[in-house]
PDB file of C-alpha atoms in Angstrom:
ATOM      1  CA  MET A 127      -3.530 -21.309   7.799  1.00 44.00           C
ATOM      2  CA  VAL A 128      -3.700 -17.541   8.178  1.00 46.00           C
ATOM      3  CA  GLN A 129      -1.287 -16.150  10.734  1.00 46.00           C
ATOM      4  CA  TYR A 130      -2.733 -13.702  13.213  1.00 43.00           C
ATOM      5  CA  ASP A 131      -0.250 -10.985  12.480  1.00 60.00           C
ATOM      6  CA  SER A 132      -0.635  -7.399  11.408  1.00 84.00           C
ATOM      7  CA  THR A 133      -0.166  -8.170   7.684  1.00 88.00           C
ATOM      8  CA  VAL A 134      -3.416 -10.122   7.693  1.00 92.00           C
ATOM      9  CA  ASP A 135      -5.105  -7.369   9.733  1.00 94.00           C
ATOM     10  CA  ARG A 136      -3.918  -4.828   7.173  1.00 95.00           C
ATOM     11  CA  ALA A 137      -5.033  -6.965   4.224  1.00 96.00           C
ATOM     12  CA  PHE A 138      -8.596  -7.288   5.519  1.00 96.00           C
ATOM     13  CA  ALA A 139      -8.725  -3.608   6.539  1.00 95.00           C
ATOM     14  CA  ALA A 140      -7.509  -2.599   3.066  1.00 96.00           C
ATOM     15  CA  LEU A 141     -10.240  -4.764   1.506  1.00 96.00           C
ATOM     16  CA  ALA A 142     -12.979  -3.110   3.611  1.00 95.00           C
ATOM     17  CA  ASP A 143     -13.322  -0.187   1.198  1.00 95.00           C
ATOM     18  CA  PRO A 144     -15.242  -0.282  -2.113  1.00 94.00           C
ATOM     19  CA  THR A 145     -12.833   2.079  -3.899  1.00 95.00           C
ATOM     20  CA  ARG A 146      -9.853  -0.083  -2.982  1.00 97.00           C
ATOM     21  CA  ARG A 147     -11.682  -3.245  -4.079  1.00 96.00           C
ATOM     22  CA  ALA A 148     -12.472  -1.558  -7.400  1.00 96.00           C
ATOM     23  CA  VAL A 149      -8.791  -0.589  -7.756  1.00 97.00           C
ATOM     24  CA  LEU A 150      -7.816  -4.236  -7.202  1.00 98.00           C
ATOM     25  CA  GLU A 151     -10.331  -5.360  -9.851  1.00 96.00           C
ATOM     26  CA  ARG A 152      -8.892  -2.779 -12.281  1.00 97.00           C
ATOM     27  CA  LEU A 153      -5.365  -4.054 -11.574  1.00 97.00           C
ATOM     28  CA  GLY A 154      -6.609  -7.584 -12.242  1.00 96.00           C
ATOM     29  CA  GLY A 155      -6.770  -6.467 -15.888  1.00 94.00           C
ATOM     30  CA  GLY A 156      -3.136  -5.300 -15.878  1.00 95.00           C
ATOM     31  CA  SER A 157      -0.826  -2.759 -14.253  1.00 95.00           C
ATOM     32  CA  ALA A 158      -1.830   0.916 -14.130  1.00 97.00           C
ATOM     33  CA  THR A 159      -0.416   4.251 -13.024  1.00 97.00           C
ATOM     34  CA  ILE A 160      -1.872   6.175 -10.083  1.00 97.00           C
ATOM     35  CA  GLY A 161      -3.311   8.637 -12.638  1.00 96.00           C
ATOM     36  CA  GLU A 162      -5.015   5.863 -14.604  1.00 97.00           C
ATOM     37  CA  LEU A 163      -6.469   4.470 -11.379  1.00 97.00           C
ATOM     38  CA  ALA A 164      -7.692   7.879 -10.163  1.00 97.00           C
ATOM     39  CA  GLU A 165      -9.356   8.952 -13.422  1.00 96.00           C
ATOM     40  CA  PRO A 166     -12.513   6.737 -13.480  1.00 94.00           C
ATOM     41  CA  PHE A 167     -13.281   7.767  -9.885  1.00 92.00           C
ATOM     42  CA  GLY A 168     -12.836  11.476 -10.633  1.00 94.00           C
ATOM     43  CA  MET A 169     -10.407  11.319  -7.716  1.00 95.00           C
ATOM     44  CA  SER A 170      -7.319  13.461  -7.084  1.00 96.00           C
ATOM     45  CA  LEU A 171      -3.891  11.839  -7.429  1.00 96.00           C
ATOM     46  CA  THR A 172      -3.366  12.537  -3.714  1.00 96.00           C
ATOM     47  CA  GLY A 173      -6.568  10.710  -2.793  1.00 97.00           C
ATOM     48  CA  MET A 174      -5.697   7.695  -4.946  1.00 98.00           C
ATOM     49  CA  LYS A 175      -2.121   7.639  -3.605  1.00 97.00           C
ATOM     50  CA  LYS A 176      -3.528   7.177  -0.093  1.00 97.00           C
ATOM     51  CA  HIS A 177      -5.634   4.204  -1.201  1.00 98.00           C
ATOM     52  CA  VAL A 178      -2.685   2.658  -3.056  1.00 98.00           C
ATOM     53  CA  ARG A 179      -0.428   3.188  -0.035  1.00 97.00           C
ATOM     54  CA  LEU A 180      -2.842   1.162   2.126  1.00 96.00           C
ATOM     55  CA  LEU A 181      -2.922  -1.639  -0.471  1.00 97.00           C
ATOM     56  CA  GLU A 182       0.890  -1.549  -0.587  1.00 96.00           C
ATOM     57  CA  ASP A 183       1.196  -1.672   3.224  1.00 94.00           C
ATOM     58  CA  ALA A 184      -1.058  -4.742   3.137  1.00 95.00           C
ATOM     59  CA  ASN A 185       1.248  -6.345   0.540  1.00 96.00           C
ATOM     60  CA  LEU A 186      -1.620  -6.705  -1.961  1.00 97.00           C
ATOM     61  CA  VAL A 187      -0.134  -4.236  -4.474  1.00 98.00           C
ATOM     62  CA  VAL A 188       3.416  -3.261  -5.434  1.00 97.00           C
ATOM     63  CA  THR A 189       4.329   0.025  -7.093  1.00 97.00           C
ATOM     64  CA  GLU A 190       7.294   1.050  -9.189  1.00 96.00           C
ATOM     65  CA  LYS A 191       8.339   4.592 -10.012  1.00 95.00           C
ATOM     66  CA  ILE A 192       8.765   4.910 -13.783  1.00 92.00           C
ATOM     67  CA  GLY A 193       9.774   8.412 -14.893  1.00 93.00           C
ATOM     68  CA  ARG A 194       7.251  10.814 -13.399  1.00 91.00           C
ATOM     69  CA  SER A 195       4.525   8.273 -12.766  1.00 92.00           C
ATOM     70  CA  ARG A 196       4.115   5.342 -10.403  1.00 93.00           C
ATOM     71  CA  ARG A 197       2.947   2.040 -11.864  1.00 96.00           C
ATOM     72  CA  CYS A 198       0.894  -0.316  -9.674  1.00 97.00           C
ATOM     73  CA  LYS A 199       0.251  -4.035  -9.975  1.00 96.00           C
ATOM     74  CA  LEU A 200      -1.241  -6.844  -7.905  1.00 97.00           C
ATOM     75  CA  VAL A 201       1.057  -9.082  -5.851  1.00 97.00           C
ATOM     76  CA  PRO A 202       0.465 -12.650  -7.092  1.00 96.00           C
ATOM     77  CA  TYR A 203      -0.380 -15.211  -4.371  1.00 95.00           C
ATOM     78  CA  SER A 204      -1.098 -12.459  -1.816  1.00 95.00           C
ATOM     79  CA  PHE A 205      -4.843 -13.212  -1.852  1.00 96.00           C
ATOM     80  CA  GLU A 206      -4.473 -16.972  -1.793  1.00 93.00           C
ATOM     81  CA  GLY A 207      -3.877 -17.485   1.943  1.00 92.00           C
ATOM     82  CA  ILE A 208      -6.858 -15.492   3.154  1.00 95.00           C
ATOM     83  CA  SER A 209      -9.075 -16.927   0.416  1.00 96.00           C
ATOM     84  CA  THR A 210      -8.193 -20.485   1.458  1.00 95.00           C
ATOM     85  CA  TRP A 211      -8.807 -19.631   5.116  1.00 95.00           C
ATOM     86  CA  LEU A 212     -12.259 -18.194   4.312  1.00 97.00           C
ATOM     87  CA  GLN A 213     -13.153 -21.257   2.243  1.00 96.00           C
ATOM     88  CA  ARG A 214     -12.175 -23.537   5.094  1.00 96.00           C
ATOM     89  CA  LEU A 215     -14.314 -21.506   7.522  1.00 96.00           C
ATOM     90  CA  ASP A 216     -17.254 -21.806   5.163  1.00 96.00           C
ATOM     91  CA  ARG A 217     -16.873 -25.570   4.963  1.00 95.00           C
ATOM     92  CA  PHE A 218     -16.794 -25.730   8.781  1.00 95.00           C
ATOM     93  CA  ALA A 219     -19.893 -23.498   8.940  1.00 95.00           C
ATOM     94  CA  GLN A 220     -21.718 -25.897   6.625  1.00 94.00           C
ATOM     95  CA  VAL A 221     -20.679 -28.914   8.717  1.00 92.00           C
ATOM     96  CA  VAL A 222     -21.785 -27.218  11.965  1.00 88.00           C
ATOM     97  CA  GLU A 223     -25.132 -26.360  10.308  1.00 87.00           C
ATOM     98  CA  ARG A 224     -25.685 -29.974   9.227  1.00 89.00           C
ATOM     99  CA  THR A 225     -24.802 -31.420  12.641  1.00 86.00           C
ATOM    100  CA  LYS A 226     -26.723 -28.959  14.804  1.00 68.00           C
ATOM    101  CA  GLY A 227     -28.947 -30.572  17.335  1.00 54.00           C
ATOM    102  CA  ALA A 228     -26.311 -33.271  17.642  1.00 49.00           C
ATOM    103  CA  ARG A 229     -24.288 -31.263  20.164  1.00 47.00           C
TER     104      ARG A 229
ATOM    105  CA  MET B  34     -19.027 -11.436  -7.981  1.00 44.00           C
ATOM    106  CA  VAL B  35     -18.776  -9.404  -4.800  1.00 46.00           C
ATOM    107  CA  GLN B  36     -21.173  -6.488  -4.637  1.00 45.00           C
ATOM    108  CA  TYR B  37     -19.707  -3.189  -3.517  1.00 43.00           C
ATOM    109  CA  ASP B  38     -22.171  -2.658  -0.757  1.00 59.00           C
ATOM    110  CA  SER B  39     -21.787  -2.045   2.922  1.00 84.00           C
ATOM    111  CA  THR B  40     -22.256  -5.727   3.872  1.00 88.00           C
ATOM    112  CA  VAL B  41     -19.003  -6.566   2.119  1.00 93.00           C
ATOM    113  CA  ASP B  42     -17.310  -3.547   3.703  1.00 94.00           C
ATOM    114  CA  ARG B  43     -18.503  -4.748   7.104  1.00 95.00           C
ATOM    115  CA  ALA B  44     -17.394  -8.331   6.465  1.00 96.00           C
ATOM    116  CA  PHE B  45     -13.832  -7.321   5.600  1.00 96.00           C
ATOM    117  CA  ALA B  46     -13.690  -4.804   8.468  1.00 95.00           C
ATOM    118  CA  ALA B  47     -14.907  -7.494  10.887  1.00 96.00           C
ATOM    119  CA  LEU B  48     -12.185  -9.847   9.612  1.00 96.00           C
ATOM    120  CA  ALA B  49      -9.436  -7.253  10.174  1.00 95.00           C
ATOM    121  CA  ASP B  50      -9.081  -8.146  13.843  1.00 95.00           C
ATOM    122  CA  PRO B  51      -7.184 -11.182  15.197  1.00 94.00           C
ATOM    123  CA  THR B  52      -9.578 -11.760  18.104  1.00 95.00           C
ATOM    124  CA  ARG B  53     -12.570 -11.860  15.765  1.00 97.00           C
ATOM    125  CA  ARG B  54     -10.751 -14.221  13.397  1.00 96.00           C
ATOM    126  CA  ALA B  55      -9.960 -16.495  16.361  1.00 96.00           C
ATOM    127  CA  VAL B  56     -13.648 -16.375  17.382  1.00 97.00           C
ATOM    128  CA  LEU B  57     -14.637 -17.450  13.865  1.00 98.00           C
ATOM    129  CA  GLU B  58     -12.134 -20.342  14.003  1.00 96.00           C
ATOM    130  CA  ARG B  59     -13.568 -21.400  17.373  1.00 97.00           C
ATOM    131  CA  LEU B  60     -17.107 -21.306  15.937  1.00 97.00           C
ATOM    132  CA  GLY B  61     -15.851 -23.426  13.037  1.00 96.00           C
ATOM    133  CA  GLY B  62     -15.717 -26.242  15.610  1.00 94.00           C
ATOM    134  CA  GLY B  63     -19.330 -25.709  16.702  1.00 95.00           C
ATOM    135  CA  SER B  64     -21.625 -23.140  18.278  1.00 95.00           C
ATOM    136  CA  ALA B  65     -20.619 -21.437  21.537  1.00 97.00           C
ATOM    137  CA  THR B  66     -22.020 -18.985  24.062  1.00 97.00           C
ATOM    138  CA  ILE B  67     -20.554 -15.496  24.514  1.00 97.00           C
ATOM    139  CA  GLY B  68     -19.113 -16.732  27.830  1.00 96.00           C
ATOM    140  CA  GLU B  69     -17.417 -19.729  26.188  1.00 97.00           C
ATOM    141  CA  LEU B  70     -15.962 -17.428  23.526  1.00 97.00           C
ATOM    142  CA  ALA B  71     -14.721 -14.858  26.069  1.00 97.00           C
ATOM    143  CA  GLU B  72     -13.063 -17.348  28.432  1.00 96.00           C
ATOM    144  CA  PRO B  73      -9.907 -18.356  26.462  1.00 94.00           C
ATOM    145  CA  PHE B  74      -9.127 -14.669  25.832  1.00 92.00           C
ATOM    146  CA  GLY B  75      -9.567 -13.752  29.502  1.00 94.00           C
ATOM    147  CA  MET B  76     -11.973 -11.168  28.095  1.00 95.00           C
ATOM    148  CA  SER B  77     -15.058  -9.664  29.759  1.00 96.00           C
ATOM    149  CA  LEU B  78     -18.501 -10.658  28.461  1.00 96.00           C
ATOM    150  CA  THR B  79     -19.015  -7.009  27.476  1.00 96.00           C
ATOM    151  CA  GLY B  80     -15.813  -6.985  25.429  1.00 97.00           C
ATOM    152  CA  MET B  81     -16.703 -10.228  23.651  1.00 98.00           C
ATOM    153  CA  LYS B  82     -20.264  -9.038  23.023  1.00 97.00           C
ATOM    154  CA  LYS B  83     -18.856  -6.079  21.061  1.00 97.00           C
ATOM    155  CA  HIS B  84     -16.772  -8.380  18.867  1.00 98.00           C
ATOM    156  CA  VAL B  85     -19.734 -10.709  18.295  1.00 98.00           C
ATOM    157  CA  ARG B  86     -21.978  -7.743  17.464  1.00 97.00           C
ATOM    158  CA  LEU B  87     -19.565  -6.690  14.693  1.00 96.00           C
ATOM    159  CA  LEU B  88     -19.503 -10.241  13.301  1.00 97.00           C
ATOM    160  CA  GLU B  89     -23.313 -10.293  13.446  1.00 96.00           C
ATOM    161  CA  ASP B  90     -23.611  -6.917  11.679  1.00 94.00           C
ATOM    162  CA  ALA B  91     -21.367  -8.333   8.946  1.00 95.00           C
ATOM    163  CA  ASN B  92     -23.670 -11.361   8.639  1.00 96.00           C
ATOM    164  CA  LEU B  93     -20.826 -13.775   9.403  1.00 97.00           C
ATOM    165  CA  VAL B  94     -22.308 -14.963  12.710  1.00 98.00           C
ATOM    166  CA  VAL B  95     -25.858 -15.379  14.032  1.00 97.00           C
ATOM    167  CA  THR B  96     -26.760 -15.454  17.693  1.00 97.00           C
ATOM    168  CA  GLU B  97     -29.727 -16.889  19.531  1.00 96.00           C
ATOM    169  CA  LYS B  98     -30.757 -16.089  23.079  1.00 95.00           C
ATOM    170  CA  ILE B  99     -31.186 -19.350  25.011  1.00 92.00           C
ATOM    171  CA  GLY B 100     -32.175 -18.817  28.633  1.00 93.00           C
ATOM    172  CA  ARG B 101     -29.633 -16.440  30.159  1.00 91.00           C
ATOM    173  CA  SER B 102     -26.930 -16.986  27.580  1.00 92.00           C
ATOM    174  CA  ARG B 103     -26.537 -16.127  23.917  1.00 93.00           C
ATOM    175  CA  ARG B 104     -25.379 -18.890  21.584  1.00 96.00           C
ATOM    176  CA  CYS B 105     -23.336 -17.938  18.495  1.00 97.00           C
ATOM    177  CA  LYS B 106     -22.697 -19.829  15.268  1.00 96.00           C
ATOM    178  CA  LEU B 107     -21.216 -19.199  11.847  1.00 97.00           C
ATOM    179  CA  VAL B 108     -23.519 -18.309   8.948  1.00 97.00           C
ATOM    180  CA  PRO B 109     -22.948 -20.979   6.272  1.00 95.00           C
ATOM    181  CA  TYR B 110     -22.114 -19.635   2.781  1.00 95.00           C
ATOM    182  CA  SER B 111     -21.380 -16.142   4.147  1.00 95.00           C
ATOM    183  CA  PHE B 112     -17.635 -16.514   3.468  1.00 96.00           C
ATOM    184  CA  GLU B 113     -18.016 -18.088   0.050  1.00 93.00           C
ATOM    185  CA  GLY B 114     -18.607 -14.942  -2.030  1.00 92.00           C
ATOM    186  CA  ILE B 115     -15.616 -12.999  -0.763  1.00 95.00           C
ATOM    187  CA  SER B 116     -13.420 -16.101  -0.867  1.00 96.00           C
ATOM    188  CA  THR B 117     -14.297 -16.708  -4.528  1.00 95.00           C
ATOM    189  CA  TRP B 118     -13.678 -13.038  -5.343  1.00 95.00           C
ATOM    190  CA  LEU B 119     -10.222 -13.151  -3.710  1.00 97.00           C
ATOM    191  CA  GLN B 120      -9.342 -16.345  -5.566  1.00 96.00           C
ATOM    192  CA  ARG B 121     -10.327 -14.773  -8.864  1.00 96.00           C
ATOM    193  CA  LEU B 122      -8.173 -11.711  -8.092  1.00 96.00           C
ATOM    194  CA  ASP B 123      -5.234 -13.972  -7.357  1.00 96.00           C
ATOM    195  CA  ARG B 124      -5.628 -15.789 -10.654  1.00 95.00           C
ATOM    196  CA  PHE B 125      -5.702 -12.420 -12.454  1.00 95.00           C
ATOM    197  CA  ALA B 126      -2.593 -11.311 -10.525  1.00 95.00           C
ATOM    198  CA  GLN B 127      -0.782 -14.457 -11.682  1.00 94.00           C
ATOM    199  CA  VAL B 128      -1.831 -13.871 -15.314  1.00 93.00           C
ATOM    200  CA  VAL B 129      -0.704 -10.213 -15.178  1.00 89.00           C
ATOM    201  CA  GLU B 130       2.635 -11.350 -13.700  1.00 88.00           C
ATOM    202  CA  ARG B 131       3.192 -13.888 -16.488  1.00 90.00           C
ATOM    203  CA  THR B 132       2.313 -11.424 -19.278  1.00 86.00           C
ATOM    204  CA  LYS B 133       4.245  -8.428 -17.970  1.00 69.00           C
ATOM    205  CA  GLY B 134       6.527  -6.846 -20.494  1.00 54.00           C
ATOM    206  CA  ALA B 135       3.875  -7.740 -23.083  1.00 49.00           C
ATOM    207  CA  ARG B 136       1.877  -4.586 -22.362  1.00 47.00           C
TER     208      ARG B 136
END
């Protein structure tokens, strides 16, 4: 059951951007520095840092400063709760659809 | 596979609000009019209409005008794609976590 707190708000808001979703997909293949994440988008480090900060605030990504670069990785189990909640909603939607007219 | 188009952006943005998530949960129990949705929140019809409009634009909810009221229901299968995508990300996050240090 998803709690209606600001972490969930932040998670969904962070996911509402195609660049951030692409960053998450990239991190699904392994950790990466901000520079490595920025490069395929032709984006500045500053621009990518802002995206990563939003993912971090939503607890979907953690970062670690290593030397002069910052390495990012996904937070395991952070997507599970909202995914399960969405699945449950979909099942309910299907049940409501099948029983319509019976109200 | 989630497409990086504006429908997905709109779905996640619509989900980033606790009132709208509560509306979706309510609709998981069956269709409801705007008035029935507004009542437990002590919200005006105008305020609830705005929330429902955003859910409609994101293709998570459909509405149908019946007499003087507008009945809302969940769109079956509209949550499935993003739920599956999030689950896949979580599995990747768990794999990356287990193999860290092996990079």
